[in-house]
mmCIF file of C-alpha atoms in Angstrom:
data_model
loop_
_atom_site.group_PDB
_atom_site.id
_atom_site.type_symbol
_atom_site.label_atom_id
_atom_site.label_comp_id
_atom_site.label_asym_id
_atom_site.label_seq_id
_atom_site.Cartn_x
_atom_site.Cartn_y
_atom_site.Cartn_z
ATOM 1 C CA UNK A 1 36.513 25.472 15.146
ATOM 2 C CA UNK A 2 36.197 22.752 12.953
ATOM 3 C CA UNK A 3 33.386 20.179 13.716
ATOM 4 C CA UNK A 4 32.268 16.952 12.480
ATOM 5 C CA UNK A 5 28.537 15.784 12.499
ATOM 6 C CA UNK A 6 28.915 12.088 12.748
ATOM 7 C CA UNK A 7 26.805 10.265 10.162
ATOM 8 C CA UNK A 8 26.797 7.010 7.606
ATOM 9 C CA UNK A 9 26.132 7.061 3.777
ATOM 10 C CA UNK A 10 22.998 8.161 2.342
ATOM 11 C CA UNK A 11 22.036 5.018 0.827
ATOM 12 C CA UNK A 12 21.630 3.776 4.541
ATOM 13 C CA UNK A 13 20.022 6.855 5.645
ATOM 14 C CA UNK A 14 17.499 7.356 2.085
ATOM 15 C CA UNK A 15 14.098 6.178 3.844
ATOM 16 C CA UNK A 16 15.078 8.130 7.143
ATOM 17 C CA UNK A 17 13.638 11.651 7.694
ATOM 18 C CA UNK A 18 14.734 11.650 11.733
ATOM 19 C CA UNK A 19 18.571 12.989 10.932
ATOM 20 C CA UNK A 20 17.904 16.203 11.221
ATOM 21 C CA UNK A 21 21.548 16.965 10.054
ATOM 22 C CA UNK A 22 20.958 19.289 7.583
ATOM 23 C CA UNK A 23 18.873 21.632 9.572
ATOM 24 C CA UNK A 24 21.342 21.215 12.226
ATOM 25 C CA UNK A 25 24.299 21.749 10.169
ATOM 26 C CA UNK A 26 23.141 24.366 8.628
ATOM 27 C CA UNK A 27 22.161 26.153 12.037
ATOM 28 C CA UNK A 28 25.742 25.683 13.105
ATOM 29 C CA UNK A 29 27.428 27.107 10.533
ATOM 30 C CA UNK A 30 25.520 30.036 10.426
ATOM 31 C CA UNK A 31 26.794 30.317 14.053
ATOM 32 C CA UNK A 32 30.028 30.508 13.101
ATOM 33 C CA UNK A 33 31.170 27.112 13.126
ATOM 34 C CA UNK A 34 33.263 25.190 9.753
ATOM 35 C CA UNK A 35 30.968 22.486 10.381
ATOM 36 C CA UNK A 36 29.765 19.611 7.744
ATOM 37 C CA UNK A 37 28.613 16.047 8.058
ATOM 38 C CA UNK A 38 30.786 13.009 7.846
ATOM 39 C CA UNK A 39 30.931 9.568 7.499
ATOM 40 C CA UNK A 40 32.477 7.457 10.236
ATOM 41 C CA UNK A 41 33.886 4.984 8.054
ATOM 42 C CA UNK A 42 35.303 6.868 5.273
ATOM 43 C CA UNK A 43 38.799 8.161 5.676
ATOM 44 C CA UNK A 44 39.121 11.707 6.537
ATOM 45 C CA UNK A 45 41.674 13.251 8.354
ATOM 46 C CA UNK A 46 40.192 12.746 11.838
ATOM 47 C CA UNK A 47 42.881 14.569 13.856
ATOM 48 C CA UNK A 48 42.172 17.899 11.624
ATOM 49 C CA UNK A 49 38.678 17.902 13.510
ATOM 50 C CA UNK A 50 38.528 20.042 16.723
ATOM 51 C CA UNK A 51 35.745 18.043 17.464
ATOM 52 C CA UNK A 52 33.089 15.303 16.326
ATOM 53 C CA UNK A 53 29.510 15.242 17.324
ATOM 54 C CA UNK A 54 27.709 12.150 16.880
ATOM 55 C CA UNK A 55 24.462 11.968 15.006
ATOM 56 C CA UNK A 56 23.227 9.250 12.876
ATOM 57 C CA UNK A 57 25.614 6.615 12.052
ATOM 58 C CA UNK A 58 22.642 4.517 12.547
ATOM 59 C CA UNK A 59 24.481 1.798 10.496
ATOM 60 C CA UNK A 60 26.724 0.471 13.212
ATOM 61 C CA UNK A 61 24.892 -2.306 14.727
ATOM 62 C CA UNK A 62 25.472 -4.108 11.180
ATOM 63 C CA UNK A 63 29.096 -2.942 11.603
ATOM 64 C CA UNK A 64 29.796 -3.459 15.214
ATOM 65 C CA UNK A 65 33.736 -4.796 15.133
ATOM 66 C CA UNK A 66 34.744 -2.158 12.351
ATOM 67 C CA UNK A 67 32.857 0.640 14.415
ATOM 68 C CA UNK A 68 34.091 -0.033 17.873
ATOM 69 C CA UNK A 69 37.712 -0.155 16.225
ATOM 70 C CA UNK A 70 37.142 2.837 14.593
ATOM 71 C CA UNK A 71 35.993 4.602 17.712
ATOM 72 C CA UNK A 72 39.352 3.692 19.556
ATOM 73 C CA UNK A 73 41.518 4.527 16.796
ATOM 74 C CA UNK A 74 39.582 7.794 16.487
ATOM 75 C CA UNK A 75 39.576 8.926 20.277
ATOM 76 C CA UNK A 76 43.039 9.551 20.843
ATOM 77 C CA UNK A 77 42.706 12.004 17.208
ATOM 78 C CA UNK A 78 40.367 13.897 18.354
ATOM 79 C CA UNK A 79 37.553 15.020 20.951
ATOM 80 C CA UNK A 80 33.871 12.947 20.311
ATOM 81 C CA UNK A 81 30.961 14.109 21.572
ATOM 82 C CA UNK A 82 29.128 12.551 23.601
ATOM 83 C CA UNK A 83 32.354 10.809 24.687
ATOM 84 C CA UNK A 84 33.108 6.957 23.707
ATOM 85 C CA UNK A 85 32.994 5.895 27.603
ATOM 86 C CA UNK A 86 29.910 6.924 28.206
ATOM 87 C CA UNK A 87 28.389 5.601 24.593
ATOM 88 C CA UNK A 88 30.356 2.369 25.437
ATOM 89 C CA UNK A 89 28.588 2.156 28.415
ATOM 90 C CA UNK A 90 24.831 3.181 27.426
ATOM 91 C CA UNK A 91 25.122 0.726 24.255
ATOM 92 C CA UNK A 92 24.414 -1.919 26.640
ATOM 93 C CA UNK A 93 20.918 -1.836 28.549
ATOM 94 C CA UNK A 94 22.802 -3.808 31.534
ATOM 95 C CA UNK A 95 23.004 0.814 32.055
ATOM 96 C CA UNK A 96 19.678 0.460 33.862
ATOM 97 C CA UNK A 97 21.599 -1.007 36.638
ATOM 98 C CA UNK A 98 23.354 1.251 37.888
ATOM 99 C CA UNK A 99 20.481 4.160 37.655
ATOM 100 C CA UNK A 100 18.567 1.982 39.547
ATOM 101 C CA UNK A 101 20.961 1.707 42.260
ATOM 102 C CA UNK A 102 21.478 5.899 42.265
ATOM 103 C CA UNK A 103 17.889 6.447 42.698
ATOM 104 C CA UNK A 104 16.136 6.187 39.610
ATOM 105 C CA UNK A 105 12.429 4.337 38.799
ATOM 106 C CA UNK A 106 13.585 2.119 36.147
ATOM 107 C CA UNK A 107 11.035 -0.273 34.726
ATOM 108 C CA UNK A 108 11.102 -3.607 36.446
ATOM 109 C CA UNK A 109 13.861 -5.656 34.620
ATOM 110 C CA UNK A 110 15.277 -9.561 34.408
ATOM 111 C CA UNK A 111 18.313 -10.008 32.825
ATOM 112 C CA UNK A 112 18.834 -13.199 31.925
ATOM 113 C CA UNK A 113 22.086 -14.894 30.859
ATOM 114 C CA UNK A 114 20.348 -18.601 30.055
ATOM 115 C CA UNK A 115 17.422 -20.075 28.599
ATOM 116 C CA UNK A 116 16.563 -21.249 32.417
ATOM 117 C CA UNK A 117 16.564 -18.054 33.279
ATOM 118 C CA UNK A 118 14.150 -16.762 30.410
ATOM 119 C CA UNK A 119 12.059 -19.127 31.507
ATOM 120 C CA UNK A 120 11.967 -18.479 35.177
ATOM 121 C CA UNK A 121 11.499 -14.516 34.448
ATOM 122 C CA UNK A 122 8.270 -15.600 32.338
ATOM 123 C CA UNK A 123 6.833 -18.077 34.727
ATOM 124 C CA UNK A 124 7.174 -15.158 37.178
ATOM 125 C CA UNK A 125 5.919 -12.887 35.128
ATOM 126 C CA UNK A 126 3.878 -10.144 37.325
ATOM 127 C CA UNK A 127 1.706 -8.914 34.451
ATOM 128 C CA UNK A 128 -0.271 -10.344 31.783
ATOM 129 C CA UNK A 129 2.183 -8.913 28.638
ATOM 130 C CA UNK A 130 6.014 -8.782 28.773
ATOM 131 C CA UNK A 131 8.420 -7.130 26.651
ATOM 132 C CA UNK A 132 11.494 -9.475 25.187
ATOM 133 C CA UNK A 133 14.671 -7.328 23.870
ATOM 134 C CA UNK A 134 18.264 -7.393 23.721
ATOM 135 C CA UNK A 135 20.741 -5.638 25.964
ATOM 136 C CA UNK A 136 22.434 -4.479 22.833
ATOM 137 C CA UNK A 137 20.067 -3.400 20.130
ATOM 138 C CA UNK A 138 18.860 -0.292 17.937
ATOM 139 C CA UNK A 139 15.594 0.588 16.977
ATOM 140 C CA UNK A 140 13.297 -1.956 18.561
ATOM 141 C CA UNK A 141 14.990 -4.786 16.709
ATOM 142 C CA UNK A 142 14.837 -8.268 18.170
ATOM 143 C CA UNK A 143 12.269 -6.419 20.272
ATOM 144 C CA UNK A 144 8.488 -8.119 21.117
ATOM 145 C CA UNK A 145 5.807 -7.847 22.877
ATOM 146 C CA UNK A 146 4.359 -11.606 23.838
ATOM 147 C CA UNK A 147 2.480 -12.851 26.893
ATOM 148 C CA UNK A 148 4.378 -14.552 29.072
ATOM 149 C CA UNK A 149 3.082 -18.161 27.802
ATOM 150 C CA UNK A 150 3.297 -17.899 24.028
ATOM 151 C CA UNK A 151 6.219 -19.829 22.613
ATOM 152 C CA UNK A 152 7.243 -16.809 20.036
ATOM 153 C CA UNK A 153 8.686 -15.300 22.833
ATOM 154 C CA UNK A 154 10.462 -18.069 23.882
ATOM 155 C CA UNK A 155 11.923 -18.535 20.604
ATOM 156 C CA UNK A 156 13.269 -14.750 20.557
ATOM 157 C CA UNK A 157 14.710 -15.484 24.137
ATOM 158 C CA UNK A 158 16.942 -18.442 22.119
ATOM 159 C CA UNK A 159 17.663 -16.000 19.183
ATOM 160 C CA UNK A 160 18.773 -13.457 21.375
ATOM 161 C CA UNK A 161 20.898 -15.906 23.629
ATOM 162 C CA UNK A 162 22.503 -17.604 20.265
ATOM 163 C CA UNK A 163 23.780 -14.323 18.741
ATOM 164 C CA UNK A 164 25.426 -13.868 22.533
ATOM 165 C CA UNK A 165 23.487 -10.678 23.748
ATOM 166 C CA UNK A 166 21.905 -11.234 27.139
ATOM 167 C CA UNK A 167 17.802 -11.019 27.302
ATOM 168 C CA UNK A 168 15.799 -8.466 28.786
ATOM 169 C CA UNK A 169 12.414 -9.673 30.352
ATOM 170 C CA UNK A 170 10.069 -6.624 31.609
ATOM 171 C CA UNK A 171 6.262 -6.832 32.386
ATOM 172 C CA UNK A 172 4.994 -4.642 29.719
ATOM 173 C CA UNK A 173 3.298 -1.213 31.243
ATOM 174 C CA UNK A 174 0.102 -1.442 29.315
ATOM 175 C CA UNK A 175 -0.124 2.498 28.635
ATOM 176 C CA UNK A 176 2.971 2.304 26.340
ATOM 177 C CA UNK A 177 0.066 0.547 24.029
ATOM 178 C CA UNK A 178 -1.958 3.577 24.271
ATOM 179 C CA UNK A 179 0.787 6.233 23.408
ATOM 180 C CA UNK A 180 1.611 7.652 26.583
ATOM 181 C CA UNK A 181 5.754 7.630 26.590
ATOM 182 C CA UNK A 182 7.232 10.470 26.417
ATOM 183 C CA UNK A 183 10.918 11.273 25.057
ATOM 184 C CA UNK A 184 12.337 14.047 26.882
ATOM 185 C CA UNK A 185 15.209 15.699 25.462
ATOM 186 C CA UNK A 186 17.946 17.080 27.635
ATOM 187 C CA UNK A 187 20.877 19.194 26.301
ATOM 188 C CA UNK A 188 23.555 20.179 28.338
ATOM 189 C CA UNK A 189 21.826 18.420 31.216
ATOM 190 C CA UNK A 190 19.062 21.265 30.794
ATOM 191 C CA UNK A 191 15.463 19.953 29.424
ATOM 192 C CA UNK A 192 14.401 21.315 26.172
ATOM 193 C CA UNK A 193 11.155 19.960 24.802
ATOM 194 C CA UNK A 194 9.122 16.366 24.924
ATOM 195 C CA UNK A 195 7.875 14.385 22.294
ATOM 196 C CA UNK A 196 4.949 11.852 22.162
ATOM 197 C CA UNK A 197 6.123 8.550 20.966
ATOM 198 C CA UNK A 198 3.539 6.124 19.190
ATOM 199 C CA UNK A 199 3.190 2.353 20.498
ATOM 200 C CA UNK A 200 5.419 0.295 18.206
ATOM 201 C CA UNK A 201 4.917 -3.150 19.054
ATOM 202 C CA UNK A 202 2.374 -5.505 18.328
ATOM 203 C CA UNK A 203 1.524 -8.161 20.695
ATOM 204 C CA UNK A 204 2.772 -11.573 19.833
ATOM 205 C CA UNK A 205 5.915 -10.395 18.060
ATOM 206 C CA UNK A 206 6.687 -8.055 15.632
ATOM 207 C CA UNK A 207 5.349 -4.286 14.635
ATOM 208 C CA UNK A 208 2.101 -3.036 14.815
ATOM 209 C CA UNK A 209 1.149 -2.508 10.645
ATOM 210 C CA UNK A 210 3.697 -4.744 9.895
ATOM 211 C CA UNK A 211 6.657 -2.534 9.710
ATOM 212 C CA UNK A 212 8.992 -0.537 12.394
ATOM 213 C CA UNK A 213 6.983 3.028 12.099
ATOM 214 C CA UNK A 214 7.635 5.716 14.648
ATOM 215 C CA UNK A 215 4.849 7.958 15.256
ATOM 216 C CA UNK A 216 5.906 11.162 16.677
ATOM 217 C CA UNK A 217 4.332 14.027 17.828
ATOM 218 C CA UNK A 218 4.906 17.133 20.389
ATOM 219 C CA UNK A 219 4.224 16.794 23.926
ATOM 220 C CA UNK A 220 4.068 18.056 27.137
ATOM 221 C CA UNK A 221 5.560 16.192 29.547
ATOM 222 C CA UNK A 222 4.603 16.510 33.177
ATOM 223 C CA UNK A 223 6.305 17.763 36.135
ATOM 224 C CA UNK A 224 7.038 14.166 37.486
ATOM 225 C CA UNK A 225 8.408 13.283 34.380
ATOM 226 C CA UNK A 226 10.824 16.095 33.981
ATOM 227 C CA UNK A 227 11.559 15.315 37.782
ATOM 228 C CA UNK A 228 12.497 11.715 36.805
ATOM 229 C CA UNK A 229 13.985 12.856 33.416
ATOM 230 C CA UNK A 230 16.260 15.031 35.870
ATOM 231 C CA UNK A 231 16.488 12.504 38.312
ATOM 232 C CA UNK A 232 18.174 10.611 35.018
ATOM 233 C CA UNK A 233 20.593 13.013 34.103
ATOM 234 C CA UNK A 234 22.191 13.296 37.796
ATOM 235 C CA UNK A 235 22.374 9.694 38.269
ATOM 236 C CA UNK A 236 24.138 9.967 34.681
ATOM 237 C CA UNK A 237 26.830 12.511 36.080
ATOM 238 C CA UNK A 238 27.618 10.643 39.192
ATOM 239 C CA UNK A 239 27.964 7.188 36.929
ATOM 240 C CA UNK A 240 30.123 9.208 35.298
ATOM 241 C CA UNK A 241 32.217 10.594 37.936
ATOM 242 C CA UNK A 242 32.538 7.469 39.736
ATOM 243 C CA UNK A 243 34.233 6.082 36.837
ATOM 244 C CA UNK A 244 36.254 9.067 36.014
ATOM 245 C CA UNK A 245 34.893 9.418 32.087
ATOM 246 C CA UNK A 246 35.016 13.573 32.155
ATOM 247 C CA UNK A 247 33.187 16.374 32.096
ATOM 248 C CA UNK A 248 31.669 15.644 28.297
ATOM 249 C CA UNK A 249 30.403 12.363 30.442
ATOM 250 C CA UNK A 250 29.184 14.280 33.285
ATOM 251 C CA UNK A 251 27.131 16.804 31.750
ATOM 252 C CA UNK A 252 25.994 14.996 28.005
ATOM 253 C CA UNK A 253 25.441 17.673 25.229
ATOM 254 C CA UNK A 254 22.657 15.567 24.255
ATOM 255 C CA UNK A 255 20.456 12.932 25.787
ATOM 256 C CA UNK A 256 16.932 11.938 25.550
ATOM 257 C CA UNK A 257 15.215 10.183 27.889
ATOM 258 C CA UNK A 258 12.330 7.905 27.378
ATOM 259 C CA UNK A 259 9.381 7.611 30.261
ATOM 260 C CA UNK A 260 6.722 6.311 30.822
ATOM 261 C CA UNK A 261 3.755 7.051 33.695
ATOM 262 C CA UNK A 262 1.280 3.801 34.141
ATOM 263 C CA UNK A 263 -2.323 4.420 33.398
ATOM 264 C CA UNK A 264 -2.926 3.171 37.549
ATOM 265 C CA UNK A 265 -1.821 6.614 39.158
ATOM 266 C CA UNK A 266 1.552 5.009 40.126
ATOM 267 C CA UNK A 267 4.603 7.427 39.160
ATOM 268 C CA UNK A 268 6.790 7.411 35.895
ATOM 269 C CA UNK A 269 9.297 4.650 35.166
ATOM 270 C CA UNK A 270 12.557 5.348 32.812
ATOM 271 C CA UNK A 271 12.317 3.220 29.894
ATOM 272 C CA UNK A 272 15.855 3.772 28.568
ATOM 273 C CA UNK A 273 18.119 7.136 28.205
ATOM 274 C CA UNK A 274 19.738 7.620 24.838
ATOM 275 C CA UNK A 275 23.170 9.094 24.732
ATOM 276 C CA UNK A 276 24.405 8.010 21.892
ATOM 277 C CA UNK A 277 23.270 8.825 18.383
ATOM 278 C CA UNK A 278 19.249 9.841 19.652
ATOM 279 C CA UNK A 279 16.758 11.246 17.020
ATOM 280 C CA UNK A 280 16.216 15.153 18.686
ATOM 281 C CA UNK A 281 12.818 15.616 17.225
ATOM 282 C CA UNK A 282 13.736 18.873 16.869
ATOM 283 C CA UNK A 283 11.401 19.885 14.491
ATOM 284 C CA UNK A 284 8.398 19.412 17.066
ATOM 285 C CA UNK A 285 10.191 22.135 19.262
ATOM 286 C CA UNK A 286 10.181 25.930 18.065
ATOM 287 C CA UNK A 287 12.886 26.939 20.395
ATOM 288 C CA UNK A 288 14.773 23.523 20.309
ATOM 289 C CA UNK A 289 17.503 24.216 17.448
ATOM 290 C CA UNK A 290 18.698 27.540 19.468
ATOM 291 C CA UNK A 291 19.101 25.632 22.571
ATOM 292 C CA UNK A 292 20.860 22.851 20.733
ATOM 293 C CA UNK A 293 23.139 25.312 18.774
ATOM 294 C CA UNK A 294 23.913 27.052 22.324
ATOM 295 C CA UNK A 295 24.785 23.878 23.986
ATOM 296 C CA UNK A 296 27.180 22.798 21.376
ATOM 297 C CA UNK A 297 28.686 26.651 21.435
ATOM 298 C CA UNK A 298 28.739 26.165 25.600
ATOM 299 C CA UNK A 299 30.216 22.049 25.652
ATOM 300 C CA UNK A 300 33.028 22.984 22.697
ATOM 301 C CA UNK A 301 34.322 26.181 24.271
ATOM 302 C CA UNK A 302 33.966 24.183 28.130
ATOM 303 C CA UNK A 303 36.790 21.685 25.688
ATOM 304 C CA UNK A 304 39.174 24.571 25.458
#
């Protein structure tokens, strides 16, 4: 079965040690698979693929029009995993929505579609800190952490608004600062292993040292977190079948889901699920490149 691990050029990719794709490509070959990485917007032969997995084409944000044309030439070619409605869909944090309304703790979230509106979701700010993003973004960018009176933030409110994104306003759960989300990583809809994910932001805009630096380590996650992480994934599948998007929708090969549990006793909040082209931290697992090997042997042969 030939398979494609979705990916962009290396020149993009030089600085980035998250890909993983070698050790993963390498893993499924030696499972039997004529597997090898490729790069979305190169021409290959995309209907001699049985299937494409996305990975890291981590470069589409700077290439939006040319990737979401890509992606709809490229569908009806082939099988892509996880499957462009559902990636359509979680590309835009509007997502948090509709978990909300199947049951999921969500963190408390404005969107807002004007400047008024930015500034009516910081005057009402229920917390000392809020966080500013996009609804369409990738890695923190256009991202900060501000209180809810300092002008910076109103500025990124205005940048955000210009380039025609709508703005997320959330009160800002103060043990993010102190390290305490988790990523949990689901494959198959089954959990696999947590990672520890490193505050990011510093306060008043920008990245703490200056620069966007993740700081990873392994975790164990708590049983309310894998509840809500669960919770996630079956409000994910009924999204799904409500809007008819398949099987590949229903039950994700991959997702990871970021939580976090406030330092006040009050339960875990989802921060955002990632179905698209996640990091899988595999590395900080033992077990985790077996199970993720075994769910792409399990999702391709459910395909056939």
């Amino acid at each position: 079965m030939r398979t494609g691990l979705v990916t962009t050029d290396a020149d993009f990719l030089r600085n980035d040690d998250d890909t993983e794709i070698g050790m993963i490509n390498d893993a499924l070959r030696r499972s039997g698979l004529d597997c090898s990485p490729v790069i979305w917007h190169e021409e290959h032969d995309w209907g001699s693929y049985d299937a494409l997995i996305f990975r890291s084409p981590w470069d589409y944000p700077e290439r939006r029009q040319e990737f979401l044309a890509w992606l709809d030439r490229v569908q009806s070619l082939t099988r892509i995993i996880n499957p462009p409605p559902l990636i359509l869909w979680n590309m835009d944090k509007r997502y948090l929505t509709e978990l909300s309304a199947h049951g999921v703790t969500t963190t408390p979230t404005v969107f807002c579609h004007t400047y008024d509106d930015c500034v009516a979701a910081l005057d009402d700010l229920p917390a000392d800190h809020c966080v500013i993003k996009p609804n369409i973004s990738v890695g923190s960018r256009d991202t900060g952490l501000f209180t809810g009176s300092d002008r910076r933030g109103r500025e990124l409110c205005r940048r955000i608004l210009d380039s025609g994104r709508v703005v997320l306003v959330q009160p800002a759960v103060e043990s993010v600062q102190h390290d305490a989300e988790r990523g949990l990583l689901f494959f198959n809809g089954q959990f696999s292993h947590a990672i520890r994910k490193g505050a990011i932001l510093a306060v008043g805009g920008g990245y703490l040292g200056g620069r966007y630096t993740e700081r990873i380590s392994s975790a164990e996650a708590t049983s309310d977190e894998i509840a809500l992480g669960r919770a996630t994934m079956e409000a994910i599948r009924l999204v799904s079948m409500e809007n008819r998007w398949g099987q590949d929708a229903e039950v994700p090969l991959y997702a990871r889901v970021d939580v976090i549990t406030p330092s006040g006793g009050e339960p875990p909040m989802l921060l955002e699920a990632e179905l698209f082209e996640p990091a899988l931290f595999i590395r900080h697992s033992p077990a985790a490149l077996a199970r993720f090997v075994e769910a792409v042997h399990v999702t391709l042969h459910a395909g056939n």
